[in-house]
Short mmCIF file of C-alpha atoms in Angstrom, two decimals:
data_model
loop_
_atom_site.label_atom_id
_atom_site.label_comp_id
_atom_site.label_asym_id
_atom_site.label_seq_id
_atom_site.Cartn_x
_atom_site.Cartn_y
_atom_site.Cartn_z
CA UNK N 1 -9.82 -9.21 -8.14
CA UNK N 2 -8.94 -12.55 -7.60
CA UNK N 3 -5.39 -11.88 -7.50
CA UNK N 4 -6.13 -9.26 -4.90
CA UNK N 5 -8.01 -11.60 -2.85
CA UNK N 6 -5.84 -14.17 -2.77
CA UNK N 7 -3.27 -11.38 -1.90
CA UNK N 8 -5.43 -10.09 0.86
CA UNK N 9 -5.74 -13.65 2.17
CA UNK N 10 -1.75 -14.07 2.12
CA UNK N 11 -1.53 -10.79 3.73
CA UNK N 12 -3.79 -11.61 6.47
CA UNK N 13 -2.19 -15.25 7.29
CA UNK N 14 1.40 -13.54 7.45
CA UNK N 15 -0.05 -11.26 9.63
CA UNK N 16 -1.38 -13.42 12.41
CA UNK N 17 2.15 -13.58 13.89
CA UNK N 18 2.50 -9.63 13.92
CA UNK N 19 2.70 -7.91 17.21
CA UNK N 20 0.27 -4.85 18.38
CA UNK N 21 -1.60 -3.21 15.38
CA UNK N 22 -2.91 0.37 15.38
CA UNK N 23 -5.66 0.01 13.09
CA UNK N 24 -7.19 -3.30 11.51
CA UNK N 25 -7.69 -4.06 8.16
CA UNK N 26 -11.18 -2.85 8.74
CA UNK N 27 -10.48 0.49 9.82
CA UNK N 28 -7.80 1.02 6.97
CA UNK N 29 -10.90 0.32 4.69
CA UNK N 30 -13.06 2.57 6.21
CA UNK N 31 -10.51 5.49 5.98
CA UNK N 32 -10.06 4.49 2.60
CA UNK N 33 -13.67 4.53 1.62
CA UNK N 34 -13.67 8.02 2.67
CA UNK N 35 -10.53 9.05 0.77
CA UNK N 36 -11.87 7.75 -2.35
CA UNK N 37 -15.57 8.81 -1.77
CA UNK N 38 -17.13 4.89 -1.64
CA UNK N 39 -15.91 4.66 -5.34
CA UNK N 40 -14.05 0.83 -5.90
CA UNK N 41 -10.86 0.42 -4.47
CA UNK N 42 -8.47 -2.50 -3.89
CA UNK N 43 -6.58 -2.45 -0.15
CA UNK N 44 -3.66 -4.29 0.31
CA UNK N 45 -2.74 -4.62 3.57
CA UNK N 46 0.93 -5.41 4.42
CA UNK N 47 1.94 -7.64 7.29
CA UNK N 48 4.90 -7.12 9.78
CA UNK N 49 7.77 -8.72 11.40
CA UNK N 50 7.47 -10.28 14.75
CA UNK N 51 9.61 -7.51 16.80
CA UNK N 52 10.93 -4.12 15.96
CA UNK N 53 14.29 -5.26 14.98
CA UNK N 54 12.91 -7.49 12.39
CA UNK N 55 10.47 -4.97 11.05
CA UNK N 56 13.47 -2.32 10.89
CA UNK N 57 15.73 -4.87 9.09
CA UNK N 58 12.47 -5.57 6.58
CA UNK N 59 11.77 -2.21 6.12
CA UNK N 60 15.22 -1.32 4.82
CA UNK N 61 15.51 -4.68 2.60
CA UNK N 62 12.36 -4.11 1.32
CA UNK N 63 13.94 -1.50 -1.52
CA UNK N 64 16.76 -3.43 -2.70
CA UNK N 65 14.78 -6.45 -3.00
CA UNK N 66 12.60 -5.09 -5.79
CA UNK N 67 10.18 -7.05 -7.66
CA UNK N 68 12.13 -10.33 -5.90
CA UNK N 69 10.03 -9.10 -2.82
CA UNK N 70 6.51 -11.09 -3.26
CA UNK N 71 4.73 -7.79 -1.51
CA UNK N 72 6.54 -5.52 -3.75
CA UNK N 73 5.45 -8.21 -6.66
CA UNK N 74 1.96 -8.00 -5.92
CA UNK N 75 1.74 -4.28 -5.35
CA UNK N 76 3.58 -3.78 -8.77
CA UNK N 77 0.89 -6.08 -10.55
CA UNK N 78 -2.18 -3.70 -8.83
CA UNK N 79 -0.65 -0.67 -9.60
CA UNK N 80 0.67 -1.30 -13.24
CA UNK N 81 -2.44 -1.23 -14.99
CA UNK N 82 -2.75 2.84 -14.10
CA UNK N 83 -0.62 3.29 -17.03
CA UNK N 84 -4.23 3.00 -19.18
CA UNK N 85 -6.94 2.40 -17.00
CA UNK N 86 -8.17 3.60 -14.04
CA UNK N 87 -6.95 2.22 -10.71
CA UNK N 88 -7.97 2.97 -7.25
CA UNK N 89 -5.52 1.26 -4.30
CA UNK N 90 -5.40 1.80 -0.85
CA UNK N 91 -2.24 0.51 1.12
CA UNK N 92 -1.72 0.28 4.74
CA UNK N 93 -0.50 -2.15 7.59
CA UNK N 94 0.92 -3.45 10.84
CA UNK N 95 4.01 -0.99 10.36
CA UNK N 96 3.84 2.30 8.71
CA UNK N 97 7.52 2.61 7.20
CA UNK N 98 7.42 -1.23 6.02
CA UNK N 99 3.82 -0.53 4.13
CA UNK N 100 5.42 3.13 2.90
CA UNK N 101 8.67 1.24 1.60
CA UNK N 102 6.46 -1.43 0.14
CA UNK N 103 4.56 1.15 -1.87
CA UNK N 104 7.63 2.99 -2.58
CA UNK N 105 9.75 0.20 -4.17
CA UNK N 106 6.67 -1.20 -6.24
CA UNK N 107 6.61 2.48 -7.41
CA UNK N 108 10.10 2.56 -8.14
CA UNK N 109 10.08 -0.43 -10.23
CA UNK N 110 7.80 0.48 -12.34
CA UNK N 111 9.11 1.76 -15.51
CA UNK N 112 6.10 3.56 -17.29
CA UNK N 113 4.23 6.45 -15.87
CA UNK N 114 1.06 5.89 -14.18
CA UNK N 115 -1.47 8.81 -14.77
CA UNK N 116 -4.91 7.09 -13.95
CA UNK N 117 -3.17 5.96 -10.68
CA UNK N 118 -4.71 7.32 -7.09
CA UNK N 119 -2.88 5.84 -4.52
CA UNK N 120 -4.34 6.42 -0.89
CA UNK N 121 -1.45 5.76 1.86
CA UNK N 122 -2.89 4.69 5.43
CA UNK N 123 -0.04 5.36 7.81
CA UNK N 124 1.97 7.85 9.87
CA UNK N 125 2.51 11.58 8.58
CA UNK N 126 6.12 11.01 8.82
CA UNK N 127 5.95 7.85 6.16
CA UNK N 128 3.67 9.48 3.69
CA UNK N 129 5.97 12.17 2.60
CA UNK N 130 8.05 9.64 0.78
CA UNK N 131 5.23 7.95 -0.76
CA UNK N 132 3.62 11.32 -1.84
CA UNK N 133 6.79 12.07 -3.66
CA UNK N 134 7.02 8.66 -5.52
CA UNK N 135 3.32 8.36 -6.53
CA UNK N 136 3.75 11.71 -7.84
CA UNK N 137 7.13 11.06 -9.52
CA UNK N 138 4.77 8.41 -11.63
CA UNK N 139 1.96 10.95 -12.42
CA UNK N 140 -0.28 9.56 -9.92
CA UNK N 141 -2.62 11.33 -7.26
CA UNK N 142 -1.88 10.96 -3.78
CA UNK N 143 -3.97 10.75 -0.81
CA UNK N 144 -3.31 10.39 2.62
CA UNK N 145 -4.97 9.24 6.20
CA UNK N 146 -3.22 8.18 9.38
CA UNK N 147 -4.31 5.19 11.06
CA UNK N 148 -6.59 7.31 13.46
CA UNK N 149 -8.13 9.03 10.57
CA UNK N 150 -6.92 12.82 10.26
#
């Protein structure tokens, strides 16, 4: 739990320089609480780059960085126990594509199946299908909500 809190604080700090946000971490947490039916979960808020060009580049490169990326490594540490223990995690952020690619990279760098993983992605519908495929390929359960709650 301390790791999640530290990660969340780090991500909030990094997000401080980001551009306009379509949702806040609090709104993402509310959406996740509904998806998880008020059960305990971890929220991972992914910051974004300062502008659209940087964001597109970061989103494209996150997959190749793998576990060398602090964001991907942190997600990996949180989801890895789902091979044996129930893990509920919501992933969202300022940039839906970057958050999706971060989650996918963490899942792709996990060598075991994750049958006890429930991953909620709070982001655009266009990004959700790729996350769904990665979660289901690991044997996990996928949940989705858009930033406006649909």
